[in-house]
XYZ file of C-alpha atoms in Angstrom:
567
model
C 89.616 9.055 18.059
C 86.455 7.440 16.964
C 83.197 9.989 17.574
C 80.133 8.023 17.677
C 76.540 9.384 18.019
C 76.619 8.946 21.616
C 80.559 10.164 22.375
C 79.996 13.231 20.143
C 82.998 15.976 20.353
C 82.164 18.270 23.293
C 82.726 21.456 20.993
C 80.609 20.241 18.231
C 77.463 21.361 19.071
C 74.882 20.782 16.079
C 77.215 19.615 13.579
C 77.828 16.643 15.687
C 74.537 15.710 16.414
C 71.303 13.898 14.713
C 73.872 11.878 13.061
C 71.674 8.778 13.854
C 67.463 7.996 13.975
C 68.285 6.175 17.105
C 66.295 7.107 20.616
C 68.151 8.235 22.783
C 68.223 5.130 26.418
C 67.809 7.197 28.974
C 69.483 5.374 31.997
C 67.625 5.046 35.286
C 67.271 3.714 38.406
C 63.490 2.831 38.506
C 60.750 4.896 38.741
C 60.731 5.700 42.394
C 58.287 7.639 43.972
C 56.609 8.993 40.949
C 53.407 6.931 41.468
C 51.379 5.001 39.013
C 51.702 6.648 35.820
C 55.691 6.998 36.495
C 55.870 3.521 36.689
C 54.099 2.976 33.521
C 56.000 5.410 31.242
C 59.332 3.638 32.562
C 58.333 0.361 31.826
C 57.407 1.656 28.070
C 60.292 3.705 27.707
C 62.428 -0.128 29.081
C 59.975 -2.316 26.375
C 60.257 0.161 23.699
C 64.462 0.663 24.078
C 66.501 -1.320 21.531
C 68.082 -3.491 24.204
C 64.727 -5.279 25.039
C 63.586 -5.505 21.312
C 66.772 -7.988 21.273
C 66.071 -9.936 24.325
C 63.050 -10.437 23.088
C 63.536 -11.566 19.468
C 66.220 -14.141 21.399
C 63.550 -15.610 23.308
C 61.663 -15.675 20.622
C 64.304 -17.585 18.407
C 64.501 -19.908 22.041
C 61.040 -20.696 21.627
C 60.972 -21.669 18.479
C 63.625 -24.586 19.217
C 60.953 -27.030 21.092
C 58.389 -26.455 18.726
C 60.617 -27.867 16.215
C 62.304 -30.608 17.876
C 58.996 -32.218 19.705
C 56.525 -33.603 18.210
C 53.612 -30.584 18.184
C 49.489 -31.122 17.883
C 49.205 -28.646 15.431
C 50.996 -31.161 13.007
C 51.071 -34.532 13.847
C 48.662 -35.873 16.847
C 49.377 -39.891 16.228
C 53.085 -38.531 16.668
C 52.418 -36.512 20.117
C 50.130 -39.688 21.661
C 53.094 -41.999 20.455
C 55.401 -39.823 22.387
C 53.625 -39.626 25.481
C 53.536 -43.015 25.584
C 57.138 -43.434 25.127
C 57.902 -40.299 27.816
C 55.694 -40.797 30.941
C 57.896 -38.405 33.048
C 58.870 -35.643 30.402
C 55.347 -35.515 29.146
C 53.136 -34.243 32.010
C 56.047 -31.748 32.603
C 55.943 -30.790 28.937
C 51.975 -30.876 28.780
C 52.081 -28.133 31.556
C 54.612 -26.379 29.707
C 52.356 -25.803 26.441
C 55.626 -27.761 24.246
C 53.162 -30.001 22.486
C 51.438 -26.829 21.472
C 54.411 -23.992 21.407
C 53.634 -21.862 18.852
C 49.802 -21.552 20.250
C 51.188 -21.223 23.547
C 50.394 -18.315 26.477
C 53.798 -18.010 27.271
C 55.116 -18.200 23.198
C 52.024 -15.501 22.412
C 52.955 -13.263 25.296
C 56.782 -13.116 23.814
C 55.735 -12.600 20.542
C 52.971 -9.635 21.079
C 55.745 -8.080 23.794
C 58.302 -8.147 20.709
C 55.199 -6.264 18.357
C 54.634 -3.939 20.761
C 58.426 -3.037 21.229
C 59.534 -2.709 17.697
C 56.139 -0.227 16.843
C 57.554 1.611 19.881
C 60.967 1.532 18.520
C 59.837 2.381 14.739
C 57.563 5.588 15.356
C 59.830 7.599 17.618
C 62.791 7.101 15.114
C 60.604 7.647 12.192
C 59.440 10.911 13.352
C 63.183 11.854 14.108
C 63.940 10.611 10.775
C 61.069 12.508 8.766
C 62.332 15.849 10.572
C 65.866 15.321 9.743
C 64.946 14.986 5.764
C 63.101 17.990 6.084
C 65.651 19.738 7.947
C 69.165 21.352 6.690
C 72.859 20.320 7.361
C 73.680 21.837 10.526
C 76.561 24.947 10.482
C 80.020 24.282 10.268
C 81.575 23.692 14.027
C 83.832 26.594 15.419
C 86.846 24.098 14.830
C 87.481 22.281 12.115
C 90.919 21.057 13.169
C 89.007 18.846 15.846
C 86.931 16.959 13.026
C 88.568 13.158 12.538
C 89.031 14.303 8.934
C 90.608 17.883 8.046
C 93.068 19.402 5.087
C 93.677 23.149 4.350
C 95.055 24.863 2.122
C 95.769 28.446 0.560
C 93.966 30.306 -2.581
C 93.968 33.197 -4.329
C 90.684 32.988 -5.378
C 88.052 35.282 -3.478
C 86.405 33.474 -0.640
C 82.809 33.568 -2.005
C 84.045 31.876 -5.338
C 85.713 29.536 -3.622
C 82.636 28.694 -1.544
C 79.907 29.039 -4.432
C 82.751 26.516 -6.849
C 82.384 24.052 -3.393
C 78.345 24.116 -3.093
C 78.269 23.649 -7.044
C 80.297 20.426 -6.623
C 78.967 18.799 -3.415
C 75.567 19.328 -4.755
C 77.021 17.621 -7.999
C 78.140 14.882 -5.904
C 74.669 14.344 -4.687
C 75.472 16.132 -0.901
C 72.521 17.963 0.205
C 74.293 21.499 1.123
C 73.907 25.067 1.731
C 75.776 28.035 2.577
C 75.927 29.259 6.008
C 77.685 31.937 6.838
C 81.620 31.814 5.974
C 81.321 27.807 5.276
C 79.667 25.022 3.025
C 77.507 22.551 5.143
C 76.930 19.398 3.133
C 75.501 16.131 4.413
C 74.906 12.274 2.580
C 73.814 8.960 3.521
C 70.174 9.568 4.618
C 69.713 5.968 3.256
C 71.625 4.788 5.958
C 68.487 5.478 8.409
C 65.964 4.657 6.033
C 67.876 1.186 5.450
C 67.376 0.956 9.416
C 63.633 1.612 9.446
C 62.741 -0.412 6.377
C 64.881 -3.616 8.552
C 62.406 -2.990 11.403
C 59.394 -1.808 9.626
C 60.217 -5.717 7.728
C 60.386 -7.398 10.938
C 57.035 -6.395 11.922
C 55.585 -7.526 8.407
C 57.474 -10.747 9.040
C 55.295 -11.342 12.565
C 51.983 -9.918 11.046
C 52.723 -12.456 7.904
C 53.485 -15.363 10.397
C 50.118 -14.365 12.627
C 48.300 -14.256 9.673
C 49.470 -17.978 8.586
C 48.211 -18.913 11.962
C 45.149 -17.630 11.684
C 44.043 -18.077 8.427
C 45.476 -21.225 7.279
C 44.386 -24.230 6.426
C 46.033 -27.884 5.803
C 44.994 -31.194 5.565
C 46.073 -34.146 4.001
C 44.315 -37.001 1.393
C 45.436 -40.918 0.629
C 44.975 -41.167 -2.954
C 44.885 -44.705 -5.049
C 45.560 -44.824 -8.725
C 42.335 -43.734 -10.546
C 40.706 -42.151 -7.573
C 40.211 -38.010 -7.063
C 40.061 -35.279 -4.698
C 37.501 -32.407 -4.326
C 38.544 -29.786 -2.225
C 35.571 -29.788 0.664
C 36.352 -30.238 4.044
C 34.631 -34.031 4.061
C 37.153 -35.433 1.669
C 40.388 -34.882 3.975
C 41.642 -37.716 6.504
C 42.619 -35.125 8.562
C 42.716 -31.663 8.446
C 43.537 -28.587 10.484
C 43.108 -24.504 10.049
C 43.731 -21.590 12.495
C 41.191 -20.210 14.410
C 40.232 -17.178 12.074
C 39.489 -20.223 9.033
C 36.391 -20.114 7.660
C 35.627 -23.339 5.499
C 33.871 -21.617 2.674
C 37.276 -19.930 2.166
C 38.352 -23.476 0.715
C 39.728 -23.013 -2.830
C 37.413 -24.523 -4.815
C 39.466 -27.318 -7.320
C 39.778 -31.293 -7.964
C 42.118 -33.232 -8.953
C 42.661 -36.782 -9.982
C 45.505 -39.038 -9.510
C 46.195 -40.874 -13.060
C 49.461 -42.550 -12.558
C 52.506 -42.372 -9.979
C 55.424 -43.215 -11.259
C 58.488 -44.503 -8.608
C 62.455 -45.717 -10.287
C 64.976 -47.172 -7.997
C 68.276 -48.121 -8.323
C 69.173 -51.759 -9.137
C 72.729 -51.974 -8.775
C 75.556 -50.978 -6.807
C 75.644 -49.630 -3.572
C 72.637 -47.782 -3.611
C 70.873 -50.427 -4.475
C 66.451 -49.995 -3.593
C 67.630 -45.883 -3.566
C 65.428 -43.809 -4.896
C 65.872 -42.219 -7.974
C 62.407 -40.303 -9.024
C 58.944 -40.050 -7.930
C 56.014 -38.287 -10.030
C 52.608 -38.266 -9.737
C 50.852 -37.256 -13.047
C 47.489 -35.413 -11.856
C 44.056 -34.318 -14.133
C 43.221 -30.961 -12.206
C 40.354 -28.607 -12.727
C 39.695 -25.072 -11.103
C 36.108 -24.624 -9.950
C 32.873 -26.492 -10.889
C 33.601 -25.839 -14.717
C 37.278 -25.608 -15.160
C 38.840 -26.826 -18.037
C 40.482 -29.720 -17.497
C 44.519 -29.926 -17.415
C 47.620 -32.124 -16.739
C 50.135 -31.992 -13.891
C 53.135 -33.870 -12.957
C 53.502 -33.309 -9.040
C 56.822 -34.329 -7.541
C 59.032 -34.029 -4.325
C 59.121 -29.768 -3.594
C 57.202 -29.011 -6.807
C 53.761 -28.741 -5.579
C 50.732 -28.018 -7.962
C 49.553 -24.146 -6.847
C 46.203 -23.809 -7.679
C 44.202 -20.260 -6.190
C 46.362 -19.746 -3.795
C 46.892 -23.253 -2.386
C 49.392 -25.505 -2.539
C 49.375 -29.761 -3.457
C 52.575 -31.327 -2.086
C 53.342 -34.760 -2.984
C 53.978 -36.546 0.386
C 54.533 -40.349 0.057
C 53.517 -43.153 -1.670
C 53.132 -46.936 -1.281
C 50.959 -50.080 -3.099
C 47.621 -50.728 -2.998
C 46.836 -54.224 -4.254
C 43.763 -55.151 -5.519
C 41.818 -58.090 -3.896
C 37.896 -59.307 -4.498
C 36.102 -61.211 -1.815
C 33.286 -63.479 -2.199
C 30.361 -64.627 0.622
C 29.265 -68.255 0.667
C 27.247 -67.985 -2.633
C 29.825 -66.749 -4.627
C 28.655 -63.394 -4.647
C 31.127 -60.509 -5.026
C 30.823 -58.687 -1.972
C 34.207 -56.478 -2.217
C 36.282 -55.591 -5.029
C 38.809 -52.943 -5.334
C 42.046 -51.894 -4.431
C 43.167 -51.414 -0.700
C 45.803 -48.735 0.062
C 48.614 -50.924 2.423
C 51.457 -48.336 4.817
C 54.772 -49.177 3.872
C 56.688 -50.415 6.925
C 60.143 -50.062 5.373
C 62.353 -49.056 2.699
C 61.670 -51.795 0.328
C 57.882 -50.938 0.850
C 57.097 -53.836 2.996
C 53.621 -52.616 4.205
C 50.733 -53.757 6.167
C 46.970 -53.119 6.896
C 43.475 -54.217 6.844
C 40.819 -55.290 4.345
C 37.736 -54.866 5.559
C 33.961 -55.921 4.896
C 31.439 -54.280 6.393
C 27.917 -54.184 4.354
C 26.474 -56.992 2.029
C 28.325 -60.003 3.262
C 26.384 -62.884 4.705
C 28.022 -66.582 5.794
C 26.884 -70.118 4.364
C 23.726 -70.212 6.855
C 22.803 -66.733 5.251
C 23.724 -64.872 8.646
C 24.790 -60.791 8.371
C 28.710 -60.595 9.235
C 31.503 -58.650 8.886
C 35.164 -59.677 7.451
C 38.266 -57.924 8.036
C 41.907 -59.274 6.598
C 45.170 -58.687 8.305
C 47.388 -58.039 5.219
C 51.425 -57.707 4.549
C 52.096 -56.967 1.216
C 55.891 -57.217 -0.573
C 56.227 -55.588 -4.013
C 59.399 -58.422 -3.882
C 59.445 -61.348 -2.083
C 62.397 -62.064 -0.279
C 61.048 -64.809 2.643
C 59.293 -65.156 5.735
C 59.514 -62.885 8.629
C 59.540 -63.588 12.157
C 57.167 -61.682 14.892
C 54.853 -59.428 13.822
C 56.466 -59.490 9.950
C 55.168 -61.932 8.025
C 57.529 -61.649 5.214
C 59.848 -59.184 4.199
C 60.822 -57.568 0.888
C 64.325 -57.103 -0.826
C 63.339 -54.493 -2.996
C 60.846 -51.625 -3.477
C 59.440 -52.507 -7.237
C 56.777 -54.951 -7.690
C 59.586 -57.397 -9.343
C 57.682 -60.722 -7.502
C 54.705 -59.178 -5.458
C 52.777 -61.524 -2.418
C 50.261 -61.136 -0.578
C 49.818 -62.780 3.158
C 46.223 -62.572 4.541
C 45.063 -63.390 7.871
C 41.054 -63.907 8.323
C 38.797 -63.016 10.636
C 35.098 -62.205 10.918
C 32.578 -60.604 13.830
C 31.579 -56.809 14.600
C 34.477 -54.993 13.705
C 33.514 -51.959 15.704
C 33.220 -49.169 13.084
C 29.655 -48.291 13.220
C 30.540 -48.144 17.810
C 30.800 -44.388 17.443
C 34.337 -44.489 18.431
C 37.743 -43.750 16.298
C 39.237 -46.796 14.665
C 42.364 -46.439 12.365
C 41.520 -47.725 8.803
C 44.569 -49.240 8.264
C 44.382 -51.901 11.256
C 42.715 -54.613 12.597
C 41.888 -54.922 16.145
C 42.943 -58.483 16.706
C 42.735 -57.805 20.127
C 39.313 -57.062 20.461
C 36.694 -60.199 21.969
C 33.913 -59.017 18.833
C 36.524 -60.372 16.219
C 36.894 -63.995 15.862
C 39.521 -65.482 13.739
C 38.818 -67.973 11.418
C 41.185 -71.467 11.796
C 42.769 -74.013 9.849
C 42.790 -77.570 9.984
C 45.197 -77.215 12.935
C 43.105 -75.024 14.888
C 45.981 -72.164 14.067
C 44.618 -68.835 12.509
C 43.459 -69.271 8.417
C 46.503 -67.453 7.058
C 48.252 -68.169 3.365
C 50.535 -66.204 1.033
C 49.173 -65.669 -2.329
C 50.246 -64.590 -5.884
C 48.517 -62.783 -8.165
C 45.575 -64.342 -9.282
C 45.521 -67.250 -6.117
C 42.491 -67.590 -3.701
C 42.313 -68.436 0.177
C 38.700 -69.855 0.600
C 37.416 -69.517 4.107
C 36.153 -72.510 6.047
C 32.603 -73.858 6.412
C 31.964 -72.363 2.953
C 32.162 -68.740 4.574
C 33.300 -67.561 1.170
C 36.823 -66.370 -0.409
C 39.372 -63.732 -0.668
C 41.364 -63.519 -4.395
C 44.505 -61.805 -5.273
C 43.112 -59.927 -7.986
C 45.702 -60.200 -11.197
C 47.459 -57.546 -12.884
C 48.983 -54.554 -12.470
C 49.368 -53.681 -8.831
C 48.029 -50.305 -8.321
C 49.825 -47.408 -6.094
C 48.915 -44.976 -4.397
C 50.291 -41.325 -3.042
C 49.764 -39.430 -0.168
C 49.090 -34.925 -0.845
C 49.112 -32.460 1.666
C 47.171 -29.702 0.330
C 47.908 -26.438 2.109
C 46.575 -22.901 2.001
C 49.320 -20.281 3.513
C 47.716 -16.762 2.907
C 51.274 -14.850 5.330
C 53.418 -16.701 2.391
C 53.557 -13.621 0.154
C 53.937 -11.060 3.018
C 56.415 -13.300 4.846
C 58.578 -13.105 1.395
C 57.823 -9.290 1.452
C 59.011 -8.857 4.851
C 62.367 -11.063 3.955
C 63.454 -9.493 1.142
C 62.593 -5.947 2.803
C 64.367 -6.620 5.986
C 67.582 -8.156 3.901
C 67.638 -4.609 1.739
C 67.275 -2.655 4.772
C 70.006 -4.319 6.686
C 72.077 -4.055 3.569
C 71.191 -0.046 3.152
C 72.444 -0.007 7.242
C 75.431 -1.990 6.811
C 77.202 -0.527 3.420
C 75.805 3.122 3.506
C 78.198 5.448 5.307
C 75.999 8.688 7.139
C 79.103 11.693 6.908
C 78.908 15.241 6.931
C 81.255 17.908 5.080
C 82.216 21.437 5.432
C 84.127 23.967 3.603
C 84.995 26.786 5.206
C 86.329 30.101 2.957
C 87.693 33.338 4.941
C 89.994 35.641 3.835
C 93.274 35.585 6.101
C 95.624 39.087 7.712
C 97.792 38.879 4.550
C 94.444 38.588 2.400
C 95.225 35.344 1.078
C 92.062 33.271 1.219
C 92.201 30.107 3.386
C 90.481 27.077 2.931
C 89.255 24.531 5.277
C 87.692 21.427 4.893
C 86.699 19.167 6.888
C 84.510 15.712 7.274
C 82.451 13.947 10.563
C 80.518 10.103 9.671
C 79.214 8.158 12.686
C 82.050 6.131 12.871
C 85.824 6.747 11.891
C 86.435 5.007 8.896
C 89.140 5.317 6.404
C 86.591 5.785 3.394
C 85.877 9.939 4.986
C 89.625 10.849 4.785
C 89.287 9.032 1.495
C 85.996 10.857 0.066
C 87.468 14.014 1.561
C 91.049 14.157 -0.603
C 88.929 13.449 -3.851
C 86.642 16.753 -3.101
C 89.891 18.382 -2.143
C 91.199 17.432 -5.861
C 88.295 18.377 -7.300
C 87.698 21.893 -5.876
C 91.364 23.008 -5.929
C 91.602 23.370 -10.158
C 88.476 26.512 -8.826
C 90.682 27.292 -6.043
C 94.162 26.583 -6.908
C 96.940 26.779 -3.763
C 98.829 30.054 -3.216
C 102.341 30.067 -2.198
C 102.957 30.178 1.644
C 104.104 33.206 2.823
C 107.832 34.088 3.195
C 109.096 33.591 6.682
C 109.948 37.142 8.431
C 113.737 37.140 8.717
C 114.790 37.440 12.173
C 117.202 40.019 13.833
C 119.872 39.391 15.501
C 121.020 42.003 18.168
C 124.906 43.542 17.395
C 127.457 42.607 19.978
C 127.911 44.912 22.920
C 124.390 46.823 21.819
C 121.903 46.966 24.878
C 119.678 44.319 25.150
């Protein structure tokens, strides 16, 4: 029969028990009628039992699953508005709800600081029982051994205290902590067992301190960068960026990098034909205001790790250069102009705009924005809103379409505008038209010019090498380390509880009526398992050359009555 810590043999006593750290659940019908502080101590002794620790960690595991399937705040906000406007029933429901901000959540907090709570409640009671235990000694052999799941005996002529002495000599030698009590060997191993327990939950709670601490403390933001163009790391030179509530910007790592060259191959035959084969972004980094300079090759998972924070190489796309003149020929814009890929093939779209030193052919103050598509290889015209499409993602046959437009393009207004577009929409922008009245548009190569009407100026498709640009997320995680710490603890510990059998011995020596010495021995783990009987043949073996068997003793003959003789 299988004797657990909680179905212990009756007749045991000590022997049996202690064979486990765990608290003992004490089963109860509610605290009734024992007032306030009754109340209280049952609803610790319910959060602080093992049963609610797992409920708990389940919801918490629950809770996770929303805050990784919608779109949350915390990562993406353009993503959240988009789908809000896609959802206008789910998202007041979910807005209530916290799911666009789960893991900052009351109800995702409260679960999480109930789960703390529990597992310090269930680590210091069993850590106390476990502390005594080590400092105690293996309880005294049980009355009898015969009831133990694993027994042998045998007979010896040796005396009983050698053959109890030979037995302590070799359990100790084993590695058994044991001592003699009385006519019997006590012996007890697997004290790792319990230890492998606590270290699991002792890890657990590093693993939530290490994830709290990411949420307080961290810090992540990310930067557009086009070829030839840096990065210092201050909060002003982010596009966006976003830290827990414990972040303090001077905590900011202080480095720069530049982005020298990106380098993109793609397959150009077969199947996987436009399928990316290798993307690297070859950096010039510096720690601090002095650091020595040094290179970097940044690619897809293999961030740069400077002090403690981490450059991840996000996307990329093309950034064609373009130089616009006013009505005097004078160069009012020149440079390259990072365009957002709209597709595989790096068909990508945005807005070239003006804003300072541009004046028309009467001399007048204005401001000129572009609508631009961009194909790195022509492959025809769109329809709708695409212009023209491309057929592969290398500049093989690159053209650029620009729309014109001039007026107050609202970016010194105060409010947000998005870089990358161009608010056709708006009544301050007017376009400027063709011949046929239609909006100015034309596709240009590389080195071809669209000159505006009425001598308003030009835009040129600068020539040469069409310049790229890549997208970092540079991220400071201070939990990382402890997270890890926590993992690798709580994997040893469950380990340590899983393959680490907790199993007591005893070897009882007493001198029998016909003063032969009988020996007993006998073994009780937590669970039956065929490795005891096992373990407790081999010490059999290996005590019985000091306390080799004795012949059983000759029957006594019996007598049988003579016939007729009086019974």
């Amino acid at each position: 029969m299988s004797k657990t810590e909680s179905t212990p043999e009756p007749d045991l006593g000590e022997a049996g028990a202690q064979l486990s750290t765990a608290p003992t659940e004490e089963r109860s019908n509610g605290p009734v009628g024992i007032g306030v502080i009754g109340w209280f101590r049952w609803f610790w002794r319910q959060l602080t039992s093992m049963r609610v620790a797992l409920i708990l960690l389940f919801l918490l595991s629950l809770g996770a699953i929303p805050g990784s399937l919608i779109p949350q705040t915390s990562v993406d906000e353009m993503k959240v508005a988009d789908f809000q406007k896609r959802h206008d029933t789910l998202s007041p429901i979910y807005e209530k709800l916290g799911l666009f901000h789960v893991y900052s959540s009351v109800w995702f907090s409260a679960i999480y600081i109930l789960l703390f709570v529990s597992l310090i409640g269930c680590i210091v009671p069993r850590t106390w029982q476990f502390v005594g235990q080590l400092r105690g000694r293996p309880p005294a052999a049980p009355g009898r051994l015969t009831r133990l799941p694993a027994y042998t005996t045998w007979r010896t002529e040796a005396d009983p205290e050698q053959v109890r002495e030979a037995a302590l000599a070799m359990l100790k030698k084993r590695r058994f902590r044991a001592r003699i009590s009385s006519d019997a060997v006590a012996a007890e191993k697997g004290y790792l067992r319990e230890a492998g327990n606590l270290i699991f939950h002792v890890s657990l709670i590093v693993i939530l301190v290490a994830f709290a601490t990411g949420q307080l403390f961290k810090s992540e933001g990310g930067k557009l960068i086009v070829q030839g163009d840096g990065f210092s790391n201050t909060l002003t030179q982010y596009d966006d960026f976003r830290s827990g509530s414990l972040f303090n910007t001077e905590d900011l790592a202080p480095f720069s990098f530049t982005l020298d060259r990106f380098d993109a191959t793609y397959e150009r035959s077969g199947p996987e034909l436009g399928t990316a084969r290798e993307f690297k972004a070859h950096l010039t980094y510096s720690e601090g205001a002095e650091g020595k300079s040094q290179q970097k090759t940044v690619e897809v998972n293999k961030p740069l790790v400077v002090d403690g924070s981490k450059v991840y190489l996000l996307s990329h796309g093309y950034a064609p250069s373009v130089t616009v003149k006013d009505g005097k020929g004078n160069v009012v814009f020149h440079g390259a102009t990072p365009l957002l890929p709209m597709d595989n093939n790096l068909t990508s779209s945005g807005a070239i705009k003006v804003l300072d030193g541009y004046r028309d052919a009467k001399g007048n103050k204005d401001q000129l924005g572009f609508a631009a598509f961009f194909v790195p290889t022509f492959g025809g015209k769109g329809t709708g809103a695409t212009q023209m499409f491309s057929k592969f993602p290398a500049p093989d046959f690159p053209v650029l379409n620009i729309g014109a437009y001039h007026g107050d393009l609202g970016l010194n207004s105060g409010l947000p505008k998005n870089v990358y577009q161009l608010d056709t929409s708006s009544r301050s922008i007017q376009p400027f038209k063709d011949d046929q009245g239609k909006i100015l548009k034309k596709l240009l190569l590389p080195g071809e010019t669209l000159q505006l009407p009425d001598g308003a100026g030009s835009i040129t498709f600068d020539k040469g090498p069409i310049k790229q640009w890549a997208s970092f997320q540079i991220s400071h995680q201070p939990g990382n380390g402890l997270a890890l710490t926590g993992a690798i603890g709580a994997i040893a510990g469950l380990a340590g509880s899983l393959f680490i059998q907790r199993r007591r011995i005893w070897v009882r020596a007493v001198r029998g009526d016909d003063g032969v010495t009988v020996v007993e021995m006998a073994g009780l783990g937590r669970s039956e398992s065929a490795k005891l009987p096992e373990e407790l043949a081999d010490l059999a073996v290996t005590l019985i050359p000091q306390a080799p068997t004795a012949p059983d003793p000759e029957p006594e003959p019996s007598v049988v009555p003579a016939e007729g003789a009086e019974k």
